[in-house]
C-alpha positions as a printed Julia matrix, in Angstrom:
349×3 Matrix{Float64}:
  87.99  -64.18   -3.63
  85.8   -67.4    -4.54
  82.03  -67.83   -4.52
  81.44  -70.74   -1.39
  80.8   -73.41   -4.3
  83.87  -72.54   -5.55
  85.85  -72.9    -2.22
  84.0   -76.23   -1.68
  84.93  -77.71   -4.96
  88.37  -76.56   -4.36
  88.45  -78.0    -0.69
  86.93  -81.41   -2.22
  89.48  -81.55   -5.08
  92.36  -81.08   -2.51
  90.92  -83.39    0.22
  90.63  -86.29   -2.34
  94.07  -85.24   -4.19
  95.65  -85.69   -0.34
  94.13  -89.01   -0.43
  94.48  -90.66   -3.68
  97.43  -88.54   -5.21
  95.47  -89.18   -8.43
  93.89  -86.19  -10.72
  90.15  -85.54   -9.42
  87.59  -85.71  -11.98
  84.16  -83.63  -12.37
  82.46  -86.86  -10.86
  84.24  -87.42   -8.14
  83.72  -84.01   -6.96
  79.75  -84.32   -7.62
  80.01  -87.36   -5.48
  81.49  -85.47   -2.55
  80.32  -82.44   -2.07
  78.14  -81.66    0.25
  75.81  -79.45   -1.64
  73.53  -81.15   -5.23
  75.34  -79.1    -8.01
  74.93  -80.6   -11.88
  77.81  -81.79  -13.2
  77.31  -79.75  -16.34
  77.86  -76.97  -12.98
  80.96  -78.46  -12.12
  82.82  -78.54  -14.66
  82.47  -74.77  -15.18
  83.93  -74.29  -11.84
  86.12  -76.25  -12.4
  87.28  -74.57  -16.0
  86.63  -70.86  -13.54
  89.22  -72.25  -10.86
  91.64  -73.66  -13.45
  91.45  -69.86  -14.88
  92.21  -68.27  -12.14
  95.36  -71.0   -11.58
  94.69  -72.47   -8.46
  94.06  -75.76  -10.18
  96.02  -77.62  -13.31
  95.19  -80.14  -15.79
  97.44  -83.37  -15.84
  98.7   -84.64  -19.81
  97.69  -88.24  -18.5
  93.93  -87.17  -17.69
  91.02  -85.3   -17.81
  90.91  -84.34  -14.08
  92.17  -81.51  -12.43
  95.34  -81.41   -9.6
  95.55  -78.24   -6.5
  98.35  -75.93   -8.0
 100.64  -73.98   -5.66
  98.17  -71.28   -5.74
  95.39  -73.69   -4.97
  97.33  -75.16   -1.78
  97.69  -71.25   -0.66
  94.24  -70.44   -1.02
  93.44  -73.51    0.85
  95.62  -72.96    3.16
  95.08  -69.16    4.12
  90.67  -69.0     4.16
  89.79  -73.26    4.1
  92.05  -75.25    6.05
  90.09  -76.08    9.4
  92.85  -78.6    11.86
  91.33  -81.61   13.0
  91.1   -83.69   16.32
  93.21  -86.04   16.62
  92.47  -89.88   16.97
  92.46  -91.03   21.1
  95.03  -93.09   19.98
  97.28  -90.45   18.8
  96.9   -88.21   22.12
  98.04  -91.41   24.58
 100.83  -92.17   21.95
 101.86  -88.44   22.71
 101.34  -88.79   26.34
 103.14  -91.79   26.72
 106.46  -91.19   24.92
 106.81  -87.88   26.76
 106.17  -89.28   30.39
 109.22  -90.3    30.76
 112.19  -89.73   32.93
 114.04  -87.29   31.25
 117.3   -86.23   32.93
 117.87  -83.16   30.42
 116.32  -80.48   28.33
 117.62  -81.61   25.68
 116.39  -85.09   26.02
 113.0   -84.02   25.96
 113.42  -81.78   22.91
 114.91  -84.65   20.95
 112.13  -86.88   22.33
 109.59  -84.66   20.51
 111.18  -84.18   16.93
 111.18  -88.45   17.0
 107.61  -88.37   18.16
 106.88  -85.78   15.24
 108.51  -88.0    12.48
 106.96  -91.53   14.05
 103.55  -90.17   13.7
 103.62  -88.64   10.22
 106.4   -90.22    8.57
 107.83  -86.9     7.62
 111.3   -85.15    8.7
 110.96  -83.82   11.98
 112.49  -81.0    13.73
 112.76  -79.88   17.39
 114.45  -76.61   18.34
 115.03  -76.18   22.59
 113.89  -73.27   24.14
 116.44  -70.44   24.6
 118.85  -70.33   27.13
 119.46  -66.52   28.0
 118.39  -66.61   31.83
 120.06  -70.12   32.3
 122.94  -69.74   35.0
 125.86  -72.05   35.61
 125.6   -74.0    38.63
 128.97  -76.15   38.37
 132.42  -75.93   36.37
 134.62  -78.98   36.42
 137.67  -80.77   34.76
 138.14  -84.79   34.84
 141.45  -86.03   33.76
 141.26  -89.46   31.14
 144.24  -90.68   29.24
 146.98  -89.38   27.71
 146.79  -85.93   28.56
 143.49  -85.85   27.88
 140.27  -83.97   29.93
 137.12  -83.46   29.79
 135.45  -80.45   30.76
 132.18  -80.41   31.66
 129.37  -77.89   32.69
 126.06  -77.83   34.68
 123.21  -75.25   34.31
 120.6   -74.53   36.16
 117.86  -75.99   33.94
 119.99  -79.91   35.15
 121.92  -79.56   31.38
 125.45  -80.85   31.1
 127.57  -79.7    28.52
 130.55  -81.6    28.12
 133.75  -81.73   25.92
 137.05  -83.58   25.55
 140.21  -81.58   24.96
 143.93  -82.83   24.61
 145.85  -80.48   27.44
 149.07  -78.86   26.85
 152.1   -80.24   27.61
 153.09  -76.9    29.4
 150.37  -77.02   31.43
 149.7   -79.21   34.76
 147.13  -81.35   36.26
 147.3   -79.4    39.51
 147.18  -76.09   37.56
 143.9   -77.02   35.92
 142.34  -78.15   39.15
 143.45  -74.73   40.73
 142.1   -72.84   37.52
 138.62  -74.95   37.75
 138.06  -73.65   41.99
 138.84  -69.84   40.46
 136.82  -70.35   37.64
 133.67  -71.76   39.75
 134.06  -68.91   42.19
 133.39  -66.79   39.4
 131.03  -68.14   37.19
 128.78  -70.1    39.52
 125.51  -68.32   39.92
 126.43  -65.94   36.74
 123.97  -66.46   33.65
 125.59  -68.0    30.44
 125.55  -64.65   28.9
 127.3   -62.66   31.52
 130.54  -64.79   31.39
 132.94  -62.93   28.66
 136.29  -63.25   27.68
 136.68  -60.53   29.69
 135.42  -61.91   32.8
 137.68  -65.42   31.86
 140.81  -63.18   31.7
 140.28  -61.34   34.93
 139.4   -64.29   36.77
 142.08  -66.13   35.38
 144.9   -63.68   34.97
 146.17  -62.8    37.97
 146.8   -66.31   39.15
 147.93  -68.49   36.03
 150.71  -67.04   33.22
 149.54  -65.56   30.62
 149.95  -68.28   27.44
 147.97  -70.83   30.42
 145.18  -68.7    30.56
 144.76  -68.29   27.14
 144.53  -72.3    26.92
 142.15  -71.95   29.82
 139.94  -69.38   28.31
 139.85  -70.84   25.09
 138.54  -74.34   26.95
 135.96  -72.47   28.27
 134.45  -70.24   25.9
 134.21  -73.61   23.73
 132.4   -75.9    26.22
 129.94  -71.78   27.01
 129.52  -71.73   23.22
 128.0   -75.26   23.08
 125.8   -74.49   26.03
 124.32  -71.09   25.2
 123.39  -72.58   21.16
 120.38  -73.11   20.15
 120.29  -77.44   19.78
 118.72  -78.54   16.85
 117.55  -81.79   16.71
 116.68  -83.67   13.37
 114.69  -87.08   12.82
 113.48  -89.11   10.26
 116.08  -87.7     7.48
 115.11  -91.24    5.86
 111.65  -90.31    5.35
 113.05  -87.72    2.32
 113.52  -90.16    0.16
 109.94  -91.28    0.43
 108.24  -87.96    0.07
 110.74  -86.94   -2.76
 109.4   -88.0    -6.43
 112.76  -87.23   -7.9
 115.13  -89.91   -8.0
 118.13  -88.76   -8.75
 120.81  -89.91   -5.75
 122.94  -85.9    -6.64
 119.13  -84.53   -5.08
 118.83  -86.77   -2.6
 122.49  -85.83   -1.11
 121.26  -82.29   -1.18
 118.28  -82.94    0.76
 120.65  -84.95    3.41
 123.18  -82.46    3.47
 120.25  -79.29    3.75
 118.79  -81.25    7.28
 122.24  -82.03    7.97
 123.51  -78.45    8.17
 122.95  -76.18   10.86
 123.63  -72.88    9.02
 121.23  -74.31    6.1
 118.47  -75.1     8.92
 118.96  -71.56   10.25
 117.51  -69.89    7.07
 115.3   -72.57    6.26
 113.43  -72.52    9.47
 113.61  -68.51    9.96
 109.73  -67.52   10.17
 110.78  -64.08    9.98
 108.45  -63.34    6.94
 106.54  -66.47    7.0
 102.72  -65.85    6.16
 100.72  -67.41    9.45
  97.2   -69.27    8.88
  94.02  -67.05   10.12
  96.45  -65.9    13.52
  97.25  -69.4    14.56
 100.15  -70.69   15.67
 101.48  -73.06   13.24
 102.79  -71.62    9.8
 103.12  -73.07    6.6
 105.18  -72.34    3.11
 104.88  -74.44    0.08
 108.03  -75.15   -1.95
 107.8   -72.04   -3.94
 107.87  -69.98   -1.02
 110.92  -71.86    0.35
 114.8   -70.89   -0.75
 115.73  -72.69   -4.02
 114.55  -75.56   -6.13
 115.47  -78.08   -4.02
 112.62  -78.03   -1.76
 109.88  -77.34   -4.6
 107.91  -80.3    -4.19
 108.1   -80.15   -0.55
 106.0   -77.9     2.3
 107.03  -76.85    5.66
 105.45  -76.26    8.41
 106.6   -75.14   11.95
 105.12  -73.7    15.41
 106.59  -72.02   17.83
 106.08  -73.04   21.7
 106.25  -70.81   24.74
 108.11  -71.6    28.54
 106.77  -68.72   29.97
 110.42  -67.15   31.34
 112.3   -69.97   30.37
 112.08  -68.59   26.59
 110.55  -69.95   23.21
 111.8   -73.46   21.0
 110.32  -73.88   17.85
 108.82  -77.5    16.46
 108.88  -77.86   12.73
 107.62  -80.87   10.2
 109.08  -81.1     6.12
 106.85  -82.75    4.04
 105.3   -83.5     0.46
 102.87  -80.19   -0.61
 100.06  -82.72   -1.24
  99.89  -83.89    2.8
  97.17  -83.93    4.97
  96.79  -80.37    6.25
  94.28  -80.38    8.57
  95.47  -83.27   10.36
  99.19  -82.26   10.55
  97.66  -78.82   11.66
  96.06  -80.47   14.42
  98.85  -82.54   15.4
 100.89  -79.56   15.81
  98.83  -76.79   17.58
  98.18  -80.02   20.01
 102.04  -80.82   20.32
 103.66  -77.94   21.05
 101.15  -77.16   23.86
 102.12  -80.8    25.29
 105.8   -80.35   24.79
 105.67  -76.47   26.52
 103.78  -78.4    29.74
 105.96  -80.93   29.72
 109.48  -78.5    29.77
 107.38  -76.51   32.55
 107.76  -79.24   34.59
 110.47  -80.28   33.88
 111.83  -76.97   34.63
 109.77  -76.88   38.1
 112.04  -79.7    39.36
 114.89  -76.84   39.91
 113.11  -73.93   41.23
């Protein structure tokens, strides 16, 4: 552990390297701290702190920059979130009173709320969807043999996919298919309805290779429902934060937002370490898979919807950002975004 004049020197050097990006000098931290300590004082702190590596020397100057070690430190007994600006809170307000017609809506809403107030990459994760139940199954003919199939929850989602339809298999037998089908499934929770259940309801009343068509349809257009939807925004914003310019890293970065199997493990907080027993959690780019992220930090907080399960909000952005704010921004968010799915969700019950 550090003395308290070494945690404040530390907190000043990281507070003015968030703000300036430049190396921070023995000076500059005399200047700014809120305690009268020599400078002579200082810089033996300074030279104790750089010792015990949570601060480095640059080649291009005599002041000092946070190290990963330093940001930790920081981050795990210093960091205190702030308020945020009046401004900020109506800005919130007012892009999420609107008339959403969807979950989903909502949850994409609030990852391009996230990434318009901080610039960063934004992500937004819907809550889960275990006690949704299906409330409507049907089939709409287009053009050339084509259909679209199309499912309503109970939380007002509609999931909906086009399909080319067999050439064995009739307009009229669909329809018939789609009344079994909603006799069945209607009031059943997206979980209960299993291949199984699809074959027996199907079965008896449609040939076999038919209701394997029909069952396939189905389980696709379930599948899309019951997933977790991951929404992404401000992608751009990587190229800003990134300080490596080479386009072959850039792609990677694109292609690691892009991906929802990479976003799985990226945004697992499985092991994450969580700040003091709040909400929001943070790893720096060592702590995150690969190189590719190393001069990057990410931070993400979960959000609660009571029995309606939990989403997850998440922001990627350079290791030398504005903690406390971003902190603030996001224990305040995902409180707003949880009362605004509650009542959202009150519209059905």
């Amino acid at each position: 552990m550090l003395t308290e004049r070494q945690e404040l020197i530390l907190k000043t050097i990281i507070n003015d390297f968030t703000q300036t990006h430049d190396p921070v000098g023995s000076k500059t931290v005399m200047s700014q701290l809120p305690i009268k300590v020599s400078s002579a004082t200082i810089r033996n702190e300074m030279a104790a702190l750089e010792e015990k590596g949570l601060i480095e020397k640059t080649h291009s100057s005599s002041g000092r920059i946070p190290s990963t070690a330093g940001y930790r430190y920081y981050l795990d007994n210093l960091v205190e979130p702030l308020q945020l600006p009046e401004n900020v809170y109506q800005h919130i307000m007012q892009q999420l009173d609107q008339p959403f017609h969807q979950v989903n809506e909502i949850v994409q809403e609030a990852a391009k709320i996230l990434s318009d107030l901080t610039n960063y990459t934004a992500f937004a994760e819907g809550p889960e969807s275990r006690n949704v139940t299906i409330t409507g199954f049907r089939i709409v003919p287009l053009f050339n043999r084509q259909i679209m199939a199309i499912l309503v929850t109970s939380d007002g989602n509609v999931q909906n996919q086009v399909y080319n339809l067999p050439r064995h298999i009739s307009g009229d037998e669909i329809e018939r298919a789609v009344r079994l089908l909603n006799d069945k499934l209607v009031g059943k929770s997206l979980d209960e309805v299993t291949p199984s259940l699809l074959a027996k309801s199907l079965g008896k009343h449609t040939s076999s290779q038919q209701a394997n068509e029909l069952i396939a349809l189905v389980e696709d257009v379930l599948k899309d429902a019951a997933s977790d939807q991951m929404y992404v925004d401000g992608q751009i914003n990587l190229l800003s934060n990134s300080s490596i310019g080479d386009s072959s890293h850039i792609r990677s970065l694109y292609d690691l937002v892009d991906r929802n199997d990479l976003l799985s493990r990226l945004l697992d907080t499985t092991d994450d370490q969580q700040l003091g027993g709040r909400s929001v959690r943070v790893r720096l780019g060592s702590e995150l898979p690969g190189d590719l992220l190393k001069d990057y930090s990410l931070l993400t907080a979960e959000y609660s919807v009571g029995s309606h399960g939990k989403g997850m909000i998440a922001l990627l952005g350079p290791t030398n950002m504005p903690y406390s704010q971003v902190l603030g921004l996001l224990e305040y968010f995902r409180n707003e975004l949880a009362k605004k799915l509650l009542d959202y969700y009150g519209r059905f019950q």
